[in-house]
mmCIF file of N, CA, C and O in Angstrom:
data_model
loop_
_atom_site.group_PDB
_atom_site.id
_atom_site.type_symbol
_atom_site.label_atom_id
_atom_site.label_comp_id
_atom_site.label_asym_id
_atom_site.label_seq_id
_atom_site.Cartn_x
_atom_site.Cartn_y
_atom_site.Cartn_z
ATOM 1 N N MET A 28 -6.423 16.591 1.966
ATOM 2 C CA MET A 28 -5.889 15.263 2.168
ATOM 3 C C MET A 28 -6.750 14.518 3.182
ATOM 4 O O MET A 28 -7.021 15.029 4.254
ATOM 5 N N ARG A 29 -7.181 13.328 2.806
ATOM 6 C CA ARG A 29 -8.006 12.532 3.700
ATOM 7 C C ARG A 29 -7.157 11.798 4.713
ATOM 8 O O ARG A 29 -6.134 11.223 4.377
ATOM 9 N N GLU A 30 -7.620 11.801 5.921
ATOM 10 C CA GLU A 30 -6.925 11.060 6.973
ATOM 11 C C GLU A 30 -7.437 9.624 6.985
ATOM 12 O O GLU A 30 -8.610 9.370 6.752
ATOM 13 N N ALA A 31 -6.569 8.682 7.243
ATOM 14 C CA ALA A 31 -6.968 7.274 7.293
ATOM 15 C C ALA A 31 -7.902 7.044 8.466
ATOM 16 O O ALA A 31 -7.687 7.554 9.557
ATOM 17 N N VAL A 32 -8.941 6.317 8.213
ATOM 18 C CA VAL A 32 -9.870 5.941 9.264
ATOM 19 C C VAL A 32 -9.300 4.714 9.946
ATOM 20 O O VAL A 32 -8.918 3.750 9.288
ATOM 21 N N ARG A 33 -9.248 4.758 11.230
ATOM 22 C CA ARG A 33 -8.680 3.622 11.964
ATOM 23 C C ARG A 33 -9.768 2.591 12.212
ATOM 24 O O ARG A 33 -10.634 2.780 13.044
ATOM 25 N N LEU A 34 -9.700 1.542 11.467
ATOM 26 C CA LEU A 34 -10.681 0.475 11.582
ATOM 27 C C LEU A 34 -10.021 -0.778 12.139
ATOM 28 O O LEU A 34 -8.893 -1.090 11.798
ATOM 29 N N ARG A 35 -10.743 -1.486 12.956
ATOM 30 C CA ARG A 35 -10.289 -2.796 13.407
ATOM 31 C C ARG A 35 -11.024 -3.819 12.559
ATOM 32 O O ARG A 35 -12.239 -3.874 12.570
ATOM 33 N N ARG A 36 -10.305 -4.589 11.793
ATOM 34 C CA ARG A 36 -10.911 -5.653 10.999
ATOM 35 C C ARG A 36 -11.254 -6.804 11.932
ATOM 36 O O ARG A 36 -11.061 -6.720 13.140
ATOM 37 N N SER A 37 -11.729 -7.859 11.347
ATOM 38 C CA SER A 37 -12.090 -9.015 12.161
ATOM 39 C C SER A 37 -10.892 -9.477 12.974
ATOM 40 O O SER A 37 -9.744 -9.234 12.613
ATOM 41 N N ASN A 38 -11.183 -10.141 14.042
ATOM 42 C CA ASN A 38 -10.107 -10.657 14.892
ATOM 43 C C ASN A 38 -9.199 -11.602 14.126
ATOM 44 O O ASN A 38 -8.025 -11.722 14.435
ATOM 45 N N VAL A 39 -9.748 -12.289 13.122
ATOM 46 C CA VAL A 39 -8.940 -13.225 12.341
ATOM 47 C C VAL A 39 -7.868 -12.470 11.561
ATOM 48 O O VAL A 39 -6.696 -12.855 11.556
ATOM 49 N N ALA A 40 -8.245 -11.388 10.880
ATOM 50 C CA ALA A 40 -7.275 -10.612 10.104
ATOM 51 C C ALA A 40 -6.219 -10.001 11.027
ATOM 52 O O ALA A 40 -5.026 -10.062 10.737
ATOM 53 N N TYR A 41 -6.666 -9.434 12.129
ATOM 54 C CA TYR A 41 -5.751 -8.834 13.093
ATOM 55 C C TYR A 41 -4.774 -9.885 13.620
ATOM 56 O O TYR A 41 -3.552 -9.678 13.625
ATOM 57 N N SER A 42 -5.303 -11.028 14.027
ATOM 58 C CA SER A 42 -4.464 -12.094 14.574
ATOM 59 C C SER A 42 -3.478 -12.631 13.538
ATOM 60 O O SER A 42 -2.334 -12.940 13.864
ATOM 61 N N THR A 43 -3.932 -12.730 12.296
ATOM 62 C CA THR A 43 -3.052 -13.213 11.224
ATOM 63 C C THR A 43 -1.865 -12.281 11.045
ATOM 64 O O THR A 43 -0.715 -12.728 10.955
ATOM 65 N N LEU A 44 -2.129 -10.979 10.999
ATOM 66 C CA LEU A 44 -1.029 -10.021 10.798
ATOM 67 C C LEU A 44 -0.097 -9.987 12.001
ATOM 68 O O LEU A 44 1.129 -9.925 11.829
ATOM 69 N N VAL A 45 -0.639 -10.067 13.200
ATOM 70 C CA VAL A 45 0.213 -10.090 14.396
ATOM 71 C C VAL A 45 1.089 -11.338 14.387
ATOM 72 O O VAL A 45 2.274 -11.284 14.724
ATOM 73 N N THR A 46 0.537 -12.470 13.949
ATOM 74 C CA THR A 46 1.309 -13.711 13.873
ATOM 75 C C THR A 46 2.454 -13.588 12.871
ATOM 76 O O THR A 46 3.580 -14.002 13.145
ATOM 77 N N ILE A 47 2.178 -12.995 11.715
ATOM 78 C CA ILE A 47 3.227 -12.797 10.709
ATOM 79 C C ILE A 47 4.330 -11.891 11.250
ATOM 80 O O ILE A 47 5.523 -12.186 11.102
ATOM 81 N N VAL A 48 3.945 -10.808 11.902
ATOM 82 C CA VAL A 48 4.937 -9.892 12.479
ATOM 83 C C VAL A 48 5.755 -10.608 13.545
ATOM 84 O O VAL A 48 6.984 -10.493 13.583
ATOM 85 N N MET A 49 5.087 -11.385 14.383
ATOM 86 C CA MET A 49 5.801 -12.098 15.444
ATOM 87 C C MET A 49 6.781 -13.114 14.866
ATOM 88 O O MET A 49 7.885 -13.286 15.381
ATOM 89 N N MET A 50 6.406 -13.771 13.775
ATOM 90 C CA MET A 50 7.324 -14.713 13.121
ATOM 91 C C MET A 50 8.579 -13.978 12.647
ATOM 92 O O MET A 50 9.694 -14.482 12.792
ATOM 93 N N CYS A 51 8.400 -12.792 12.093
ATOM 94 C CA CYS A 51 9.553 -11.997 11.634
ATOM 95 C C CYS A 51 10.424 -11.571 12.815
ATOM 96 O O CYS A 51 11.655 -11.592 12.729
ATOM 97 N N LEU A 52 9.785 -11.188 13.914
ATOM 98 C CA LEU A 52 10.539 -10.758 15.095
ATOM 99 C C LEU A 52 11.325 -11.906 15.709
ATOM 100 O O LEU A 52 12.466 -11.728 16.141
ATOM 101 N N LYS A 53 10.722 -13.085 15.754
ATOM 102 C CA LYS A 53 11.380 -14.249 16.369
ATOM 103 C C LYS A 53 12.646 -14.650 15.629
ATOM 104 O O LYS A 53 13.539 -15.261 16.207
ATOM 105 N N GLU A 54 12.737 -14.325 14.342
ATOM 106 C CA GLU A 54 13.935 -14.660 13.563
ATOM 107 C C GLU A 54 15.133 -13.802 13.950
ATOM 108 O O GLU A 54 16.267 -14.137 13.623
ATOM 109 N N GLN A 55 14.885 -12.683 14.623
ATOM 110 C CA GLN A 55 15.954 -11.764 15.017
ATOM 111 C C GLN A 55 16.371 -12.055 16.448
ATOM 112 O O GLN A 55 15.615 -11.773 17.380
ATOM 113 N N LYS A 56 17.565 -12.598 16.617
ATOM 114 C CA LYS A 56 18.021 -12.943 17.967
ATOM 115 C C LYS A 56 18.255 -11.709 18.839
ATOM 116 O O LYS A 56 18.305 -11.815 20.053
ATOM 117 N N GLU A 57 18.368 -10.532 18.212
ATOM 118 C CA GLU A 57 18.611 -9.301 18.972
ATOM 119 C C GLU A 57 17.340 -8.717 19.564
ATOM 120 O O GLU A 57 17.388 -7.768 20.341
ATOM 121 N N ILE A 58 16.181 -9.260 19.212
ATOM 122 C CA ILE A 58 14.905 -8.726 19.685
ATOM 123 C C ILE A 58 14.298 -9.697 20.687
ATOM 124 O O ILE A 58 14.284 -10.906 20.470
ATOM 125 N N VAL A 59 13.800 -9.153 21.781
ATOM 126 C CA VAL A 59 13.098 -9.944 22.787
ATOM 127 C C VAL A 59 11.615 -9.882 22.408
ATOM 128 O O VAL A 59 10.883 -8.991 22.829
ATOM 129 N N ALA A 60 11.182 -10.825 21.590
ATOM 130 C CA ALA A 60 9.836 -10.799 21.021
ATOM 131 C C ALA A 60 8.752 -10.885 22.091
ATOM 132 O O ALA A 60 7.686 -10.276 21.953
ATOM 133 N N GLU A 61 8.996 -11.626 23.150
ATOM 134 C CA GLU A 61 7.994 -11.814 24.198
ATOM 135 C C GLU A 61 7.628 -10.510 24.896
ATOM 136 O O GLU A 61 6.554 -10.402 25.481
ATOM 137 N N GLU A 62 8.515 -9.530 24.877
ATOM 138 C CA GLU A 62 8.260 -8.253 25.543
ATOM 139 C C GLU A 62 7.933 -7.128 24.555
ATOM 140 O O GLU A 62 7.770 -5.989 24.943
ATOM 141 N N THR A 63 7.833 -7.452 23.288
ATOM 142 C CA THR A 63 7.574 -6.464 22.247
ATOM 143 C C THR A 63 6.071 -6.324 22.032
ATOM 144 O O THR A 63 5.339 -7.300 22.067
ATOM 145 N N VAL A 64 5.610 -5.086 21.814
ATOM 146 C CA VAL A 64 4.190 -4.796 21.627
ATOM 147 C C VAL A 64 3.937 -4.495 20.151
ATOM 148 O O VAL A 64 4.674 -3.724 19.534
ATOM 149 N N ILE A 65 2.876 -5.100 19.601
ATOM 150 C CA ILE A 65 2.529 -4.924 18.188
ATOM 151 C C ILE A 65 1.117 -4.358 18.098
ATOM 152 O O ILE A 65 0.201 -4.860 18.753
ATOM 153 N N GLU A 66 0.956 -3.334 17.268
ATOM 154 C CA GLU A 66 -0.361 -2.756 17.007
ATOM 155 C C GLU A 66 -0.589 -2.765 15.503
ATOM 156 O O GLU A 66 0.326 -2.457 14.730
ATOM 157 N N VAL A 67 -1.787 -3.140 15.082
ATOM 158 C CA VAL A 67 -2.138 -3.176 13.667
ATOM 159 C C VAL A 67 -3.366 -2.303 13.454
ATOM 160 O O VAL A 67 -4.378 -2.484 14.132
ATOM 161 N N LEU A 68 -3.251 -1.355 12.526
ATOM 162 C CA LEU A 68 -4.384 -0.510 12.164
ATOM 163 C C LEU A 68 -4.681 -0.688 10.687
ATOM 164 O O LEU A 68 -3.772 -0.746 9.865
ATOM 165 N N PHE A 69 -5.973 -0.801 10.354
ATOM 166 C CA PHE A 69 -6.408 -0.956 8.971
ATOM 167 C C PHE A 69 -7.084 0.330 8.506
ATOM 168 O O PHE A 69 -7.724 1.009 9.291
ATOM 169 N N ASP A 70 -6.955 0.654 7.222
ATOM 170 C CA ASP A 70 -7.753 1.745 6.677
ATOM 171 C C ASP A 70 -8.839 1.151 5.791
ATOM 172 O O ASP A 70 -8.971 -0.067 5.681
ATOM 173 N N GLU A 71 -9.616 1.993 5.160
ATOM 174 C CA GLU A 71 -10.765 1.525 4.393
ATOM 175 C C GLU A 71 -10.400 0.823 3.088
ATOM 176 O O GLU A 71 -11.243 0.221 2.447
ATOM 177 N N ASN A 72 -9.158 0.846 2.669
ATOM 178 C CA ASN A 72 -8.725 0.251 1.403
ATOM 179 C C ASN A 72 -7.894 -1.011 1.597
ATOM 180 O O ASN A 72 -7.054 -1.332 0.763
ATOM 181 N N ASP A 73 -8.114 -1.723 2.678
ATOM 182 C CA ASP A 73 -7.354 -2.938 2.988
ATOM 183 C C ASP A 73 -5.854 -2.692 3.066
ATOM 184 O O ASP A 73 -5.045 -3.549 2.732
ATOM 185 N N ARG A 74 -5.494 -1.504 3.504
ATOM 186 C CA ARG A 74 -4.085 -1.206 3.776
ATOM 187 C C ARG A 74 -3.919 -1.197 5.282
ATOM 188 O O ARG A 74 -4.842 -0.870 6.019
ATOM 189 N N CYS A 75 -2.739 -1.548 5.736
ATOM 190 C CA CYS A 75 -2.514 -1.596 7.179
ATOM 191 C C CYS A 75 -1.235 -0.859 7.554
ATOM 192 O O CYS A 75 -0.310 -0.729 6.759
ATOM 193 N N THR A 76 -1.247 -0.388 8.769
ATOM 194 C CA THR A 76 -0.064 0.229 9.373
ATOM 195 C C THR A 76 0.297 -0.617 10.583
ATOM 196 O O THR A 76 -0.538 -0.881 11.441
ATOM 197 N N ILE A 77 1.548 -1.036 10.628
ATOM 198 C CA ILE A 77 2.054 -1.856 11.733
ATOM 199 C C ILE A 77 2.923 -0.965 12.611
ATOM 200 O O ILE A 77 3.821 -0.284 12.110
ATOM 201 N N THR A 78 2.653 -0.977 13.908
ATOM 202 C CA THR A 78 3.471 -0.226 14.862
ATOM 203 C C THR A 78 4.027 -1.208 15.877
ATOM 204 O O THR A 78 3.276 -1.980 16.479
ATOM 205 N N ILE A 79 5.336 -1.183 16.031
ATOM 206 C CA ILE A 79 6.025 -2.121 16.925
ATOM 207 C C ILE A 79 6.830 -1.327 17.945
ATOM 208 O O ILE A 79 7.599 -0.443 17.577
ATOM 209 N N ALA A 80 6.634 -1.655 19.222
ATOM 210 C CA ALA A 80 7.460 -1.111 20.297
ATOM 211 C C ALA A 80 8.347 -2.267 20.754
ATOM 212 O O ALA A 80 7.900 -3.159 21.475
ATOM 213 N N ALA A 81 9.579 -2.268 20.287
ATOM 214 C CA ALA A 81 10.463 -3.423 20.460
ATOM 215 C C ALA A 81 11.365 -3.292 21.679
ATOM 216 O O ALA A 81 11.771 -2.203 22.062
ATOM 217 N N VAL A 82 11.666 -4.448 22.235
ATOM 218 C CA VAL A 82 12.692 -4.566 23.271
ATOM 219 C C VAL A 82 13.859 -5.269 22.593
ATOM 220 O O VAL A 82 13.704 -6.343 22.016
ATOM 221 N N MET A 83 15.035 -4.630 22.636
ATOM 222 C CA MET A 83 16.210 -5.188 21.964
ATOM 223 C C MET A 83 17.334 -5.420 22.965
ATOM 224 O O MET A 83 17.401 -4.763 24.009
ATOM 225 N N LYS A 84 18.194 -6.330 22.598
ATOM 226 C CA LYS A 84 19.356 -6.628 23.439
ATOM 227 C C LYS A 84 20.400 -5.532 23.276
ATOM 228 O O LYS A 84 20.639 -5.042 22.175
ATOM 229 N N TYR A 85 21.018 -5.176 24.386
ATOM 230 C CA TYR A 85 22.061 -4.151 24.393
ATOM 231 C C TYR A 85 23.197 -4.574 23.460
ATOM 232 O O TYR A 85 23.614 -5.723 23.447
ATOM 233 N N GLY A 86 23.664 -3.630 22.671
ATOM 234 C CA GLY A 86 24.765 -3.886 21.754
ATOM 235 C C GLY A 86 24.317 -4.227 20.345
ATOM 236 O O GLY A 86 25.141 -4.325 19.439
ATOM 237 N N ALA A 87 23.023 -4.401 20.149
ATOM 238 C CA ALA A 87 22.506 -4.721 18.813
ATOM 239 C C ALA A 87 22.628 -3.495 17.908
ATOM 240 O O ALA A 87 22.558 -2.357 18.374
ATOM 241 N N GLU A 88 22.815 -3.743 16.625
ATOM 242 C CA GLU A 88 22.863 -2.660 15.642
ATOM 243 C C GLU A 88 21.429 -2.280 15.300
ATOM 244 O O GLU A 88 20.808 -2.861 14.411
ATOM 245 N N ILE A 89 20.910 -1.287 16.002
ATOM 246 C CA ILE A 89 19.485 -0.969 15.988
ATOM 247 C C ILE A 89 18.981 -0.572 14.600
ATOM 248 O O ILE A 89 17.993 -1.135 14.112
ATOM 249 N N ILE A 90 19.608 0.374 13.965
ATOM 250 C CA ILE A 90 19.089 0.887 12.688
ATOM 251 C C ILE A 90 19.084 -0.174 11.590
ATOM 252 O O ILE A 90 18.053 -0.366 10.938
ATOM 253 N N PRO A 91 20.174 -0.896 11.353
ATOM 254 C CA PRO A 91 20.113 -1.933 10.313
ATOM 255 C C PRO A 91 19.084 -3.027 10.608
ATOM 256 O O PRO A 91 18.397 -3.499 9.697
ATOM 257 N N ILE A 92 18.954 -3.411 11.854
ATOM 258 C CA ILE A 92 17.980 -4.442 12.214
ATOM 259 C C ILE A 92 16.564 -3.945 11.962
ATOM 260 O O ILE A 92 15.731 -4.656 11.390
ATOM 261 N N CYS A 93 16.275 -2.720 12.364
ATOM 262 C CA CYS A 93 14.932 -2.164 12.169
ATOM 263 C C CYS A 93 14.610 -1.988 10.687
ATOM 264 O O CYS A 93 13.484 -2.276 10.259
ATOM 265 N N ARG A 94 15.562 -1.548 9.904
ATOM 266 C CA ARG A 94 15.326 -1.420 8.454
ATOM 267 C C ARG A 94 15.010 -2.775 7.823
ATOM 268 O O ARG A 94 14.095 -2.913 7.023
ATOM 269 N N LYS A 95 15.805 -3.773 8.201
ATOM 270 C CA LYS A 95 15.590 -5.117 7.673
ATOM 271 C C LYS A 95 14.212 -5.636 8.069
ATOM 272 O O LYS A 95 13.489 -6.225 7.259
ATOM 273 N N LEU A 96 13.836 -5.420 9.323
ATOM 274 C CA LEU A 96 12.526 -5.859 9.802
ATOM 275 C C LEU A 96 11.383 -5.169 9.061
ATOM 276 O O LEU A 96 10.392 -5.806 8.721
ATOM 277 N N GLN A 97 11.517 -3.874 8.826
ATOM 278 C CA GLN A 97 10.473 -3.147 8.100
ATOM 279 C C GLN A 97 10.230 -3.780 6.729
ATOM 280 O O GLN A 97 9.083 -4.030 6.339
ATOM 281 N N GLU A 98 11.301 -4.033 6.016
ATOM 282 C CA GLU A 98 11.176 -4.639 4.685
ATOM 283 C C GLU A 98 10.608 -6.050 4.768
ATOM 284 O O GLU A 98 9.716 -6.410 4.003
ATOM 285 N N GLU A 99 11.118 -6.828 5.694
ATOM 286 C CA GLU A 99 10.682 -8.214 5.821
ATOM 287 C C GLU A 99 9.204 -8.312 6.194
ATOM 288 O O GLU A 99 8.457 -9.107 5.618
ATOM 289 N N ILE A 100 8.769 -7.497 7.129
ATOM 290 C CA ILE A 100 7.371 -7.510 7.556
ATOM 291 C C ILE A 100 6.455 -7.110 6.407
ATOM 292 O O ILE A 100 5.443 -7.770 6.139
ATOM 293 N N ALA A 101 6.805 -6.047 5.700
ATOM 294 C CA ALA A 101 5.988 -5.596 4.568
ATOM 295 C C ALA A 101 5.919 -6.675 3.487
ATOM 296 O O ALA A 101 4.836 -6.952 2.945
ATOM 297 N N ASN A 102 7.038 -7.304 3.184
ATOM 298 C CA ASN A 102 7.065 -8.361 2.162
ATOM 299 C C ASN A 102 6.249 -9.578 2.576
ATOM 300 O O ASN A 102 5.484 -10.122 1.769
ATOM 301 N N GLU A 103 6.418 -10.022 3.805
ATOM 302 C CA GLU A 103 5.707 -11.215 4.278
ATOM 303 C C GLU A 103 4.195 -10.993 4.293
ATOM 304 O O GLU A 103 3.438 -11.857 3.863
ATOM 305 N N ILE A 104 3.762 -9.850 4.787
ATOM 306 C CA ILE A 104 2.325 -9.566 4.821
ATOM 307 C C ILE A 104 1.781 -9.477 3.398
ATOM 308 O O ILE A 104 0.710 -10.002 3.102
ATOM 309 N N GLY A 105 2.529 -8.842 2.504
ATOM 310 C CA GLY A 105 2.102 -8.729 1.114
ATOM 311 C C GLY A 105 1.984 -10.071 0.419
ATOM 312 O O GLY A 105 1.085 -10.275 -0.399
ATOM 313 N N MET A 106 2.878 -11.004 0.751
ATOM 314 C CA MET A 106 2.854 -12.322 0.120
ATOM 315 C C MET A 106 1.790 -13.239 0.730
ATOM 316 O O MET A 106 1.203 -14.057 0.032
ATOM 317 N N MET A 107 1.544 -13.104 2.031
ATOM 318 C CA MET A 107 0.706 -14.076 2.720
ATOM 319 C C MET A 107 -0.745 -13.642 2.924
ATOM 320 O O MET A 107 -1.574 -14.454 3.347
ATOM 321 N N THR A 108 -1.054 -12.371 2.657
ATOM 322 C CA THR A 108 -2.412 -11.869 2.900
ATOM 323 C C THR A 108 -2.842 -10.961 1.746
ATOM 324 O O THR A 108 -2.013 -10.552 0.931
ATOM 325 N N PRO A 109 -4.118 -10.599 1.711
ATOM 326 C CA PRO A 109 -4.578 -9.653 0.689
ATOM 327 C C PRO A 109 -4.317 -8.196 1.071
ATOM 328 O O PRO A 109 -4.664 -7.284 0.318
ATOM 329 N N PHE A 110 -3.715 -7.959 2.211
ATOM 330 C CA PHE A 110 -3.496 -6.598 2.689
ATOM 331 C C PHE A 110 -2.215 -5.991 2.117
ATOM 332 O O PHE A 110 -1.242 -6.690 1.861
ATOM 333 N N THR A 111 -2.234 -4.689 1.941
ATOM 334 C CA THR A 111 -1.069 -3.927 1.523
ATOM 335 C C THR A 111 -0.549 -3.186 2.748
ATOM 336 O O THR A 111 -1.331 -2.563 3.472
ATOM 337 N N VAL A 112 0.735 -3.242 2.975
ATOM 338 C CA VAL A 112 1.322 -2.546 4.119
ATOM 339 C C VAL A 112 1.602 -1.106 3.716
ATOM 340 O O VAL A 112 2.340 -0.842 2.779
ATOM 341 N N LYS A 113 0.986 -0.204 4.434
ATOM 342 C CA LYS A 113 1.175 1.232 4.192
ATOM 343 C C LYS A 113 2.467 1.701 4.866
ATOM 344 O O LYS A 113 3.286 2.367 4.246
ATOM 345 N N GLN A 114 2.627 1.325 6.132
ATOM 346 C CA GLN A 114 3.806 1.740 6.893
ATOM 347 C C GLN A 114 4.117 0.698 7.961
ATOM 348 O O GLN A 114 3.217 0.035 8.471
ATOM 349 N N VAL A 115 5.390 0.600 8.297
ATOM 350 C CA VAL A 115 5.832 -0.202 9.439
ATOM 351 C C VAL A 115 6.671 0.724 10.317
ATOM 352 O O VAL A 115 7.738 1.173 9.917
ATOM 353 N N HIS A 116 6.141 1.032 11.487
ATOM 354 C CA HIS A 116 6.853 1.893 12.445
ATOM 355 C C HIS A 116 7.474 1.011 13.518
ATOM 356 O O HIS A 116 6.787 0.183 14.112
ATOM 357 N N ILE A 117 8.748 1.203 13.754
ATOM 358 C CA ILE A 117 9.423 0.448 14.813
ATOM 359 C C ILE A 117 10.115 1.440 15.743
ATOM 360 O O ILE A 117 10.905 2.258 15.305
ATOM 361 N N THR A 118 9.775 1.342 17.015
ATOM 362 C CA THR A 118 10.485 2.118 18.037
ATOM 363 C C THR A 118 11.102 1.131 19.015
ATOM 364 O O THR A 118 10.536 0.065 19.271
ATOM 365 N N VAL A 119 12.251 1.480 19.528
ATOM 366 C CA VAL A 119 12.904 0.646 20.528
ATOM 367 C C VAL A 119 12.543 1.251 21.870
ATOM 368 O O VAL A 119 12.967 2.349 22.210
ATOM 369 N N LYS A 120 11.713 0.522 22.608
ATOM 370 C CA LYS A 120 11.242 1.061 23.891
ATOM 371 C C LYS A 120 12.195 0.791 25.041
ATOM 372 O O LYS A 120 12.168 1.474 26.047
ATOM 373 N N ARG A 121 13.054 -0.245 24.848
ATOM 374 C CA ARG A 121 13.977 -0.581 25.936
ATOM 375 C C ARG A 121 15.095 -1.463 25.422
ATOM 376 O O ARG A 121 14.905 -2.248 24.503
ATOM 377 N N LEU A 122 16.260 -1.324 26.027
ATOM 378 C CA LEU A 122 17.391 -2.214 25.762
ATOM 379 C C LEU A 122 17.605 -3.059 27.005
ATOM 380 O O LEU A 122 17.512 -2.570 28.124
ATOM 381 N N VAL A 123 17.877 -4.354 26.771
ATOM 382 C CA VAL A 123 18.118 -5.252 27.894
ATOM 383 C C VAL A 123 19.485 -5.906 27.719
ATOM 384 O O VAL A 123 19.994 -6.030 26.626
ATOM 385 N N VAL A 124 20.052 -6.312 28.838
ATOM 386 C CA VAL A 124 21.360 -6.958 28.821
ATOM 387 C C VAL A 124 21.193 -8.444 28.634
ATOM 388 O O VAL A 124 20.329 -9.075 29.099
#
């Protein structure tokens, strides 16, 4: 099994995907987007893996929100760019009041 090569595409592609992810995050009132960290990795076949370390508000329904975000991010990137989303990883790094 071949391991994906971690490539950084042009800053334009990286910035475009981060912008799309941030737009999806901003729609969720339970997520503090300004404190959330986004990482984008590309492989050699124009596929990308998105990793998000999210800050969420205390009391939010974490699992349903994260599932919805995973689907939304993959769909938006697929519709707006030539890239295919391989995976969307979301971890909640902190809860805030």
